[in-house]
Amino acid sequence: MSQTVARAIDIVAFVSRRHRTLGEIADHLGVHKSTALRILQTLEDGGFVRRVPDNRYAMGFQLIAYGQLALDQVEARALARPVLQELSEQSGHTVHFAELAGDRVVYVDKIDGRGSVAMGSRIGLPAITHTAGVAKAILAHRPDRSRWLSTCDFQRFTPTTITSRDALEAELDRVRERGWAEDDGEHEDYLNCVALPVFDARGQVTHSLSVTALKTVAPLDELRAHLDEYRTAAHRVSRALGWGGDDRGRR
């Protein structure tokens, strides 16, 4: 990758987190302001960044259009969406759909439940390997899961966060055995979720879905009480993706 292209990508990622000044961008890249400005002008012309009233730089609106096009090309998302919407309507909770993409598990769809709940998940963002139910549901079924675990930093977010590789390995073994994963407030202590694996036409787990709720609205015991409904939804998505196997993941 050329240095200019790499810097441009770095800028887009940098301003995506919050608005940045020209000086902040130049310092981040380790270049003179004039060099950063030239790249910014090209990105601005293409709609990838934009200037906001305080003379800082932010993500450009063209990225939204391209992001939607990319999402539209994710066939699994389109096939799963009717099931996810139905599940969210029935449960009243937020439903996530995640996909294994290279070396990350990424949220590719999210149906908000009733009420407004702030949570860190966003479409297009990677799930945190050692906390997210959707990540555990996928990795528990991967024979090569060590490659993901080797890059996990096991940062502690809450008292229930899994903070060691051995503990996560043991949890993934439990997930595979029982057929579902959980997030017991491991990233955001006021939220919990249960997650189910989704099988593709090859019988591999490449996706997962989860149901997330405020602990004060639906604690884990209550979510577990509806596992049959969630399994049925995961089974329907698996069938839509061409899975024709037995009822693994429905127990």
Short mmCIF file of N, CA and C in Angstrom, two decimals, residues 52-195:
data_model
loop_
_atom_site.label_atom_id
_atom_site.label_comp_id
_atom_site.label_asym_id
_atom_site.label_seq_id
_atom_site.Cartn_x
_atom_site.Cartn_y
_atom_site.Cartn_z
N VAL A 52 -16.39 20.95 9.61
CA VAL A 52 -17.53 21.36 10.42
C VAL A 52 -17.32 22.79 10.88
N PRO A 53 -18.36 23.45 11.42
CA PRO A 53 -18.27 24.89 11.71
C PRO A 53 -17.09 25.34 12.55
N ASP A 54 -16.59 24.51 13.44
CA ASP A 54 -15.46 24.94 14.27
C ASP A 54 -14.12 24.72 13.59
N ASN A 55 -14.16 24.52 12.26
CA ASN A 55 -12.95 24.33 11.44
C ASN A 55 -12.22 23.04 11.76
N ARG A 56 -12.94 22.08 12.30
CA ARG A 56 -12.40 20.75 12.49
C ARG A 56 -12.88 19.86 11.36
N TYR A 57 -12.34 18.66 11.33
CA TYR A 57 -12.71 17.71 10.28
C TYR A 57 -13.48 16.53 10.87
N ALA A 58 -14.47 16.07 10.09
CA ALA A 58 -15.31 14.96 10.50
C ALA A 58 -15.47 14.00 9.33
N MET A 59 -16.10 12.87 9.57
CA MET A 59 -16.38 11.91 8.49
C MET A 59 -17.27 12.56 7.44
N GLY A 60 -17.01 12.24 6.17
CA GLY A 60 -17.83 12.76 5.08
C GLY A 60 -19.09 11.94 4.86
N PHE A 61 -20.10 12.58 4.34
CA PHE A 61 -21.39 11.91 4.15
C PHE A 61 -21.32 10.84 3.05
N GLN A 62 -20.35 10.93 2.15
CA GLN A 62 -20.23 9.92 1.12
C GLN A 62 -19.96 8.54 1.71
N LEU A 63 -19.30 8.53 2.87
CA LEU A 63 -19.03 7.26 3.53
C LEU A 63 -20.31 6.55 3.94
N ILE A 64 -21.33 7.33 4.28
CA ILE A 64 -22.61 6.74 4.65
C ILE A 64 -23.20 6.00 3.46
N ALA A 65 -23.15 6.65 2.29
CA ALA A 65 -23.69 6.02 1.09
C ALA A 65 -22.93 4.75 0.73
N TYR A 66 -21.60 4.83 0.79
CA TYR A 66 -20.80 3.65 0.49
C TYR A 66 -21.01 2.55 1.53
N GLY A 67 -21.14 2.97 2.79
CA GLY A 67 -21.38 1.98 3.84
C GLY A 67 -22.69 1.24 3.63
N GLN A 68 -23.72 1.98 3.20
CA GLN A 68 -25.00 1.32 2.95
C GLN A 68 -24.90 0.36 1.77
N LEU A 69 -24.16 0.76 0.73
CA LEU A 69 -23.97 -0.13 -0.42
C LEU A 69 -23.25 -1.41 0.01
N ALA A 70 -22.25 -1.25 0.88
CA ALA A 70 -21.52 -2.43 1.36
C ALA A 70 -22.44 -3.34 2.15
N LEU A 71 -23.28 -2.75 3.00
CA LEU A 71 -24.22 -3.56 3.78
C LEU A 71 -25.21 -4.27 2.89
N ASP A 72 -25.65 -3.58 1.83
CA ASP A 72 -26.62 -4.19 0.92
C ASP A 72 -26.04 -5.39 0.20
N GLN A 73 -24.70 -5.43 0.09
CA GLN A 73 -24.06 -6.55 -0.59
C GLN A 73 -23.84 -7.74 0.33
N VAL A 74 -24.12 -7.57 1.62
CA VAL A 74 -23.98 -8.68 2.56
C VAL A 74 -25.26 -9.50 2.48
N GLU A 75 -25.25 -10.54 1.67
CA GLU A 75 -26.45 -11.32 1.40
C GLU A 75 -27.04 -11.91 2.67
N ALA A 76 -26.20 -12.38 3.54
CA ALA A 76 -26.69 -12.99 4.77
C ALA A 76 -27.53 -12.00 5.56
N ARG A 77 -27.11 -10.75 5.59
CA ARG A 77 -27.86 -9.72 6.32
C ARG A 77 -29.25 -9.56 5.75
N ALA A 78 -29.35 -9.52 4.41
CA ALA A 78 -30.65 -9.36 3.78
C ALA A 78 -31.56 -10.56 4.07
N LEU A 79 -30.98 -11.75 4.04
CA LEU A 79 -31.77 -12.95 4.29
C LEU A 79 -32.22 -13.03 5.75
N ALA A 80 -31.38 -12.56 6.64
CA ALA A 80 -31.69 -12.67 8.07
C ALA A 80 -32.63 -11.59 8.57
N ARG A 81 -32.66 -10.44 7.91
CA ARG A 81 -33.36 -9.28 8.47
C ARG A 81 -34.83 -9.53 8.82
N PRO A 82 -35.62 -10.18 7.99
CA PRO A 82 -37.03 -10.40 8.39
C PRO A 82 -37.15 -11.19 9.69
N VAL A 83 -36.28 -12.17 9.88
CA VAL A 83 -36.31 -12.97 11.11
C VAL A 83 -35.89 -12.11 12.30
N LEU A 84 -34.86 -11.29 12.12
CA LEU A 84 -34.39 -10.42 13.19
C LEU A 84 -35.47 -9.43 13.60
N GLN A 85 -36.15 -8.85 12.62
CA GLN A 85 -37.21 -7.88 12.93
C GLN A 85 -38.35 -8.54 13.70
N GLU A 86 -38.72 -9.73 13.26
CA GLU A 86 -39.79 -10.45 13.94
C GLU A 86 -39.40 -10.79 15.38
N LEU A 87 -38.15 -11.22 15.57
CA LEU A 87 -37.68 -11.57 16.89
C LEU A 87 -37.66 -10.35 17.80
N SER A 88 -37.23 -9.20 17.28
CA SER A 88 -37.19 -7.98 18.07
C SER A 88 -38.60 -7.54 18.45
N GLU A 89 -39.52 -7.65 17.52
CA GLU A 89 -40.90 -7.26 17.80
C GLU A 89 -41.52 -8.17 18.86
N GLN A 90 -41.23 -9.45 18.76
CA GLN A 90 -41.80 -10.40 19.71
C GLN A 90 -41.22 -10.24 21.11
N SER A 91 -39.91 -10.04 21.17
CA SER A 91 -39.24 -9.97 22.47
C SER A 91 -39.26 -8.58 23.08
N GLY A 92 -39.31 -7.55 22.22
CA GLY A 92 -39.21 -6.18 22.69
C GLY A 92 -37.79 -5.72 22.95
N HIS A 93 -36.82 -6.61 22.66
CA HIS A 93 -35.41 -6.32 22.95
C HIS A 93 -34.64 -6.05 21.66
N THR A 94 -33.41 -5.58 21.82
CA THR A 94 -32.53 -5.32 20.68
C THR A 94 -31.93 -6.63 20.18
N VAL A 95 -31.94 -6.80 18.87
CA VAL A 95 -31.40 -8.00 18.25
C VAL A 95 -30.21 -7.63 17.37
N HIS A 96 -29.09 -8.32 17.56
CA HIS A 96 -27.89 -8.10 16.75
C HIS A 96 -27.66 -9.29 15.82
N PHE A 97 -27.04 -9.00 14.68
CA PHE A 97 -26.61 -10.05 13.76
C PHE A 97 -25.15 -9.78 13.44
N ALA A 98 -24.30 -10.78 13.63
CA ALA A 98 -22.86 -10.59 13.44
C ALA A 98 -22.31 -11.60 12.44
N GLU A 99 -21.19 -11.24 11.84
CA GLU A 99 -20.57 -12.07 10.81
C GLU A 99 -19.07 -12.18 11.05
N LEU A 100 -18.54 -13.35 10.80
CA LEU A 100 -17.09 -13.54 10.86
C LEU A 100 -16.49 -12.96 9.58
N ALA A 101 -15.69 -11.90 9.73
CA ALA A 101 -15.11 -11.21 8.59
C ALA A 101 -13.61 -11.12 8.77
N GLY A 102 -12.88 -12.01 8.12
CA GLY A 102 -11.43 -12.03 8.27
C GLY A 102 -11.04 -12.40 9.69
N ASP A 103 -10.34 -11.49 10.36
CA ASP A 103 -9.88 -11.79 11.72
C ASP A 103 -10.75 -11.13 12.78
N ARG A 104 -11.98 -10.73 12.39
CA ARG A 104 -12.86 -10.07 13.34
C ARG A 104 -14.28 -10.61 13.22
N VAL A 105 -15.03 -10.47 14.30
CA VAL A 105 -16.47 -10.69 14.26
C VAL A 105 -17.10 -9.30 14.23
N VAL A 106 -17.89 -9.02 13.19
CA VAL A 106 -18.39 -7.67 12.95
C VAL A 106 -19.92 -7.66 13.03
N TYR A 107 -20.46 -6.61 13.66
CA TYR A 107 -21.91 -6.41 13.66
C TYR A 107 -22.35 -5.97 12.26
N VAL A 108 -23.22 -6.74 11.61
CA VAL A 108 -23.69 -6.37 10.28
C VAL A 108 -25.15 -5.94 10.28
N ASP A 109 -25.86 -6.14 11.38
CA ASP A 109 -27.23 -5.63 11.48
C ASP A 109 -27.60 -5.49 12.95
N LYS A 110 -28.55 -4.60 13.19
CA LYS A 110 -29.01 -4.34 14.55
C LYS A 110 -30.44 -3.82 14.48
N ILE A 111 -31.34 -4.47 15.17
CA ILE A 111 -32.73 -4.04 15.24
C ILE A 111 -32.98 -3.57 16.66
N ASP A 112 -33.23 -2.29 16.83
CA ASP A 112 -33.43 -1.75 18.17
C ASP A 112 -34.75 -2.21 18.75
N GLY A 113 -34.73 -2.53 20.04
CA GLY A 113 -35.93 -2.94 20.74
C GLY A 113 -36.75 -1.74 21.18
N ARG A 114 -37.79 -1.99 21.93
CA ARG A 114 -38.64 -0.91 22.43
C ARG A 114 -37.88 -0.11 23.48
N GLY A 115 -38.04 1.20 23.43
CA GLY A 115 -37.33 2.06 24.36
C GLY A 115 -35.95 2.43 23.82
N SER A 116 -35.31 3.36 24.47
CA SER A 116 -34.00 3.84 24.03
C SER A 116 -32.94 3.38 25.03
N VAL A 117 -32.05 2.55 24.55
CA VAL A 117 -30.99 2.02 25.39
C VAL A 117 -29.64 2.33 24.75
N ALA A 118 -28.76 3.01 25.46
CA ALA A 118 -27.44 3.31 24.92
C ALA A 118 -26.55 2.09 25.04
N MET A 119 -25.99 1.66 23.92
CA MET A 119 -25.06 0.54 23.95
C MET A 119 -23.97 0.79 22.93
N GLY A 120 -22.82 0.17 23.16
CA GLY A 120 -21.65 0.43 22.32
C GLY A 120 -21.68 -0.21 20.96
N SER A 121 -22.58 -1.16 20.73
CA SER A 121 -22.61 -1.87 19.45
C SER A 121 -23.07 -0.94 18.33
N ARG A 122 -22.42 -1.03 17.19
CA ARG A 122 -22.81 -0.27 16.01
C ARG A 122 -22.59 -1.15 14.78
N ILE A 123 -23.46 -1.03 13.79
CA ILE A 123 -23.28 -1.77 12.55
C ILE A 123 -21.94 -1.39 11.93
N GLY A 124 -21.16 -2.39 11.58
CA GLY A 124 -19.86 -2.16 10.98
C GLY A 124 -18.70 -2.21 11.95
N LEU A 125 -19.00 -2.16 13.24
CA LEU A 125 -17.93 -2.22 14.25
C LEU A 125 -17.66 -3.67 14.64
N PRO A 126 -16.42 -3.97 15.00
CA PRO A 126 -16.12 -5.32 15.47
C PRO A 126 -16.65 -5.57 16.87
N ALA A 127 -17.06 -6.78 17.13
CA ALA A 127 -17.47 -7.17 18.48
C ALA A 127 -16.21 -7.45 19.30
N ILE A 128 -16.28 -7.18 20.59
CA ILE A 128 -15.15 -7.44 21.48
C ILE A 128 -15.11 -8.93 21.79
N THR A 129 -14.03 -9.57 21.41
CA THR A 129 -13.94 -11.04 21.43
C THR A 129 -14.27 -11.65 22.78
N HIS A 130 -13.73 -11.09 23.87
CA HIS A 130 -13.87 -11.75 25.17
C HIS A 130 -15.11 -11.32 25.96
N THR A 131 -15.93 -10.41 25.38
CA THR A 131 -17.13 -9.99 26.10
C THR A 131 -18.42 -10.24 25.32
N ALA A 132 -18.38 -10.08 24.01
CA ALA A 132 -19.62 -10.10 23.21
C ALA A 132 -20.17 -11.51 23.02
N GLY A 133 -21.45 -11.67 23.26
CA GLY A 133 -22.09 -12.97 23.05
C GLY A 133 -21.99 -13.42 21.61
N VAL A 134 -22.15 -12.49 20.66
CA VAL A 134 -22.10 -12.88 19.24
C VAL A 134 -20.73 -13.42 18.86
N ALA A 135 -19.67 -12.86 19.45
CA ALA A 135 -18.32 -13.35 19.16
C ALA A 135 -18.12 -14.73 19.76
N LYS A 136 -18.55 -14.92 20.99
CA LYS A 136 -18.39 -16.23 21.64
C LYS A 136 -19.17 -17.32 20.90
N ALA A 137 -20.38 -16.97 20.44
CA ALA A 137 -21.21 -17.96 19.75
C ALA A 137 -20.55 -18.46 18.47
N ILE A 138 -19.81 -17.58 17.80
CA ILE A 138 -19.11 -17.97 16.57
C ILE A 138 -17.82 -18.70 16.90
N LEU A 139 -16.99 -18.10 17.75
CA LEU A 139 -15.65 -18.66 18.01
C LEU A 139 -15.71 -20.01 18.71
N ALA A 140 -16.77 -20.25 19.47
CA ALA A 140 -16.89 -21.55 20.14
C ALA A 140 -16.94 -22.70 19.15
N HIS A 141 -17.36 -22.41 17.93
CA HIS A 141 -17.49 -23.45 16.91
C HIS A 141 -16.37 -23.44 15.88
N ARG A 142 -15.36 -22.58 16.10
CA ARG A 142 -14.26 -22.49 15.15
C ARG A 142 -13.09 -23.37 15.59
N PRO A 143 -12.66 -24.32 14.75
CA PRO A 143 -11.52 -25.16 15.12
C PRO A 143 -10.22 -24.36 15.19
N ASP A 144 -10.20 -23.20 14.52
CA ASP A 144 -8.99 -22.37 14.49
C ASP A 144 -9.13 -21.14 15.39
N ARG A 145 -9.90 -21.27 16.47
CA ARG A 145 -10.19 -20.10 17.28
C ARG A 145 -8.97 -19.51 17.96
N SER A 146 -7.90 -20.25 18.05
CA SER A 146 -6.70 -19.74 18.72
C SER A 146 -6.16 -18.49 18.04
N ARG A 147 -6.38 -18.35 16.74
CA ARG A 147 -5.87 -17.16 16.04
C ARG A 147 -6.56 -15.89 16.52
N TRP A 148 -7.83 -15.99 16.94
CA TRP A 148 -8.53 -14.83 17.48
C TRP A 148 -8.15 -14.60 18.94
N LEU A 149 -8.02 -15.68 19.67
CA LEU A 149 -7.69 -15.55 21.09
C LEU A 149 -6.29 -14.97 21.28
N SER A 150 -5.40 -15.24 20.34
CA SER A 150 -4.02 -14.76 20.47
C SER A 150 -3.92 -13.24 20.34
N THR A 151 -4.95 -12.61 19.75
CA THR A 151 -4.92 -11.16 19.58
C THR A 151 -5.79 -10.44 20.61
N CYS A 152 -6.41 -11.21 21.49
CA CYS A 152 -7.32 -10.63 22.48
C CYS A 152 -6.52 -10.01 23.64
N ASP A 153 -6.87 -8.78 24.03
CA ASP A 153 -6.11 -8.12 25.10
C ASP A 153 -6.71 -8.36 26.50
N PHE A 154 -7.90 -8.95 26.55
CA PHE A 154 -8.56 -9.29 27.82
C PHE A 154 -8.67 -8.09 28.77
N GLN A 155 -8.96 -6.95 28.20
CA GLN A 155 -9.16 -5.75 29.01
C GLN A 155 -10.39 -5.93 29.91
N ARG A 156 -10.26 -5.52 31.16
CA ARG A 156 -11.39 -5.60 32.09
C ARG A 156 -12.25 -4.35 31.95
N PHE A 157 -13.54 -4.56 31.69
CA PHE A 157 -14.49 -3.46 31.59
C PHE A 157 -15.42 -3.40 32.81
N THR A 158 -15.78 -4.57 33.33
CA THR A 158 -16.70 -4.67 34.47
C THR A 158 -16.23 -5.81 35.37
N PRO A 159 -16.83 -5.98 36.52
CA PRO A 159 -16.43 -7.09 37.40
C PRO A 159 -16.64 -8.47 36.80
N THR A 160 -17.52 -8.60 35.80
CA THR A 160 -17.79 -9.92 35.22
C THR A 160 -17.00 -10.20 33.93
N THR A 161 -16.16 -9.26 33.51
CA THR A 161 -15.37 -9.46 32.29
C THR A 161 -14.43 -10.66 32.43
N ILE A 162 -14.37 -11.48 31.40
CA ILE A 162 -13.40 -12.58 31.35
C ILE A 162 -12.04 -11.98 31.04
N THR A 163 -11.05 -12.23 31.88
CA THR A 163 -9.77 -11.52 31.74
C THR A 163 -8.56 -12.43 31.51
N SER A 164 -8.79 -13.69 31.13
CA SER A 164 -7.66 -14.56 30.82
C SER A 164 -8.02 -15.50 29.68
N ARG A 165 -7.02 -15.93 28.96
CA ARG A 165 -7.26 -16.84 27.85
C ARG A 165 -7.81 -18.17 28.33
N ASP A 166 -7.28 -18.70 29.42
CA ASP A 166 -7.77 -19.98 29.94
C ASP A 166 -9.25 -19.91 30.28
N ALA A 167 -9.65 -18.81 30.91
CA ALA A 167 -11.06 -18.66 31.29
C ALA A 167 -11.95 -18.55 30.06
N LEU A 168 -11.46 -17.84 29.04
CA LEU A 168 -12.26 -17.70 27.81
C LEU A 168 -12.33 -19.03 27.07
N GLU A 169 -11.22 -19.77 27.02
CA GLU A 169 -11.24 -21.09 26.39
C GLU A 169 -12.28 -21.99 27.06
N ALA A 170 -12.31 -21.96 28.39
CA ALA A 170 -13.27 -22.78 29.12
C ALA A 170 -14.70 -22.34 28.83
N GLU A 171 -14.91 -21.04 28.74
CA GLU A 171 -16.24 -20.53 28.44
C GLU A 171 -16.68 -20.93 27.04
N LEU A 172 -15.78 -20.87 26.08
CA LEU A 172 -16.11 -21.25 24.71
C LEU A 172 -16.45 -22.74 24.62
N ASP A 173 -15.78 -23.55 25.41
CA ASP A 173 -16.11 -24.98 25.47
C ASP A 173 -17.54 -25.17 25.99
N ARG A 174 -17.90 -24.38 27.02
CA ARG A 174 -19.26 -24.46 27.56
C ARG A 174 -20.28 -24.00 26.54
N VAL A 175 -19.95 -22.95 25.82
CA VAL A 175 -20.85 -22.43 24.79
C VAL A 175 -21.12 -23.48 23.72
N ARG A 176 -20.07 -24.11 23.26
CA ARG A 176 -20.24 -25.14 22.22
C ARG A 176 -21.07 -26.31 22.73
N GLU A 177 -20.87 -26.70 23.99
CA GLU A 177 -21.59 -27.84 24.55
C GLU A 177 -23.07 -27.56 24.73
N ARG A 178 -23.39 -26.37 25.26
CA ARG A 178 -24.80 -26.10 25.58
C ARG A 178 -25.57 -25.49 24.40
N GLY A 179 -24.82 -24.88 23.43
CA GLY A 179 -25.47 -24.38 22.23
C GLY A 179 -25.79 -22.90 22.21
N TRP A 180 -25.41 -22.14 23.24
CA TRP A 180 -25.63 -20.69 23.22
C TRP A 180 -24.56 -20.00 24.04
N ALA A 181 -24.41 -18.68 23.81
CA ALA A 181 -23.43 -17.86 24.53
C ALA A 181 -24.16 -16.78 25.31
N GLU A 182 -23.44 -16.20 26.26
CA GLU A 182 -24.01 -15.13 27.09
C GLU A 182 -23.01 -13.99 27.25
N ASP A 183 -23.54 -12.82 27.51
CA ASP A 183 -22.76 -11.67 27.94
C ASP A 183 -23.43 -11.17 29.21
N ASP A 184 -22.82 -11.47 30.34
CA ASP A 184 -23.39 -11.13 31.64
C ASP A 184 -22.85 -9.77 32.09
N GLY A 185 -23.20 -8.72 31.37
CA GLY A 185 -22.71 -7.39 31.71
C GLY A 185 -21.21 -7.28 31.64
N GLU A 186 -20.60 -7.96 30.69
CA GLU A 186 -19.14 -8.07 30.65
C GLU A 186 -18.45 -6.88 29.97
N HIS A 187 -19.21 -6.12 29.19
CA HIS A 187 -18.66 -4.89 28.61
C HIS A 187 -19.37 -3.66 29.15
N GLU A 188 -20.69 -3.71 29.15
CA GLU A 188 -21.51 -2.66 29.75
C GLU A 188 -22.32 -3.33 30.86
N ASP A 189 -22.06 -2.94 32.10
CA ASP A 189 -22.58 -3.72 33.22
C ASP A 189 -24.09 -3.66 33.39
N TYR A 190 -24.75 -2.76 32.67
CA TYR A 190 -26.20 -2.65 32.78
C TYR A 190 -26.94 -3.45 31.70
N LEU A 191 -26.18 -4.11 30.82
CA LEU A 191 -26.77 -4.89 29.73
C LEU A 191 -26.37 -6.36 29.85
N ASN A 192 -27.26 -7.23 29.37
CA ASN A 192 -26.88 -8.64 29.21
C ASN A 192 -27.53 -9.17 27.94
N CYS A 193 -27.01 -10.31 27.47
CA CYS A 193 -27.56 -10.88 26.24
C CYS A 193 -27.34 -12.38 26.20
N VAL A 194 -28.10 -13.03 25.34
CA VAL A 194 -27.83 -14.41 24.96
C VAL A 194 -27.66 -14.43 23.45
N ALA A 195 -26.79 -15.30 22.97
CA ALA A 195 -26.47 -15.35 21.54
C ALA A 195 -26.48 -16.78 21.05
#
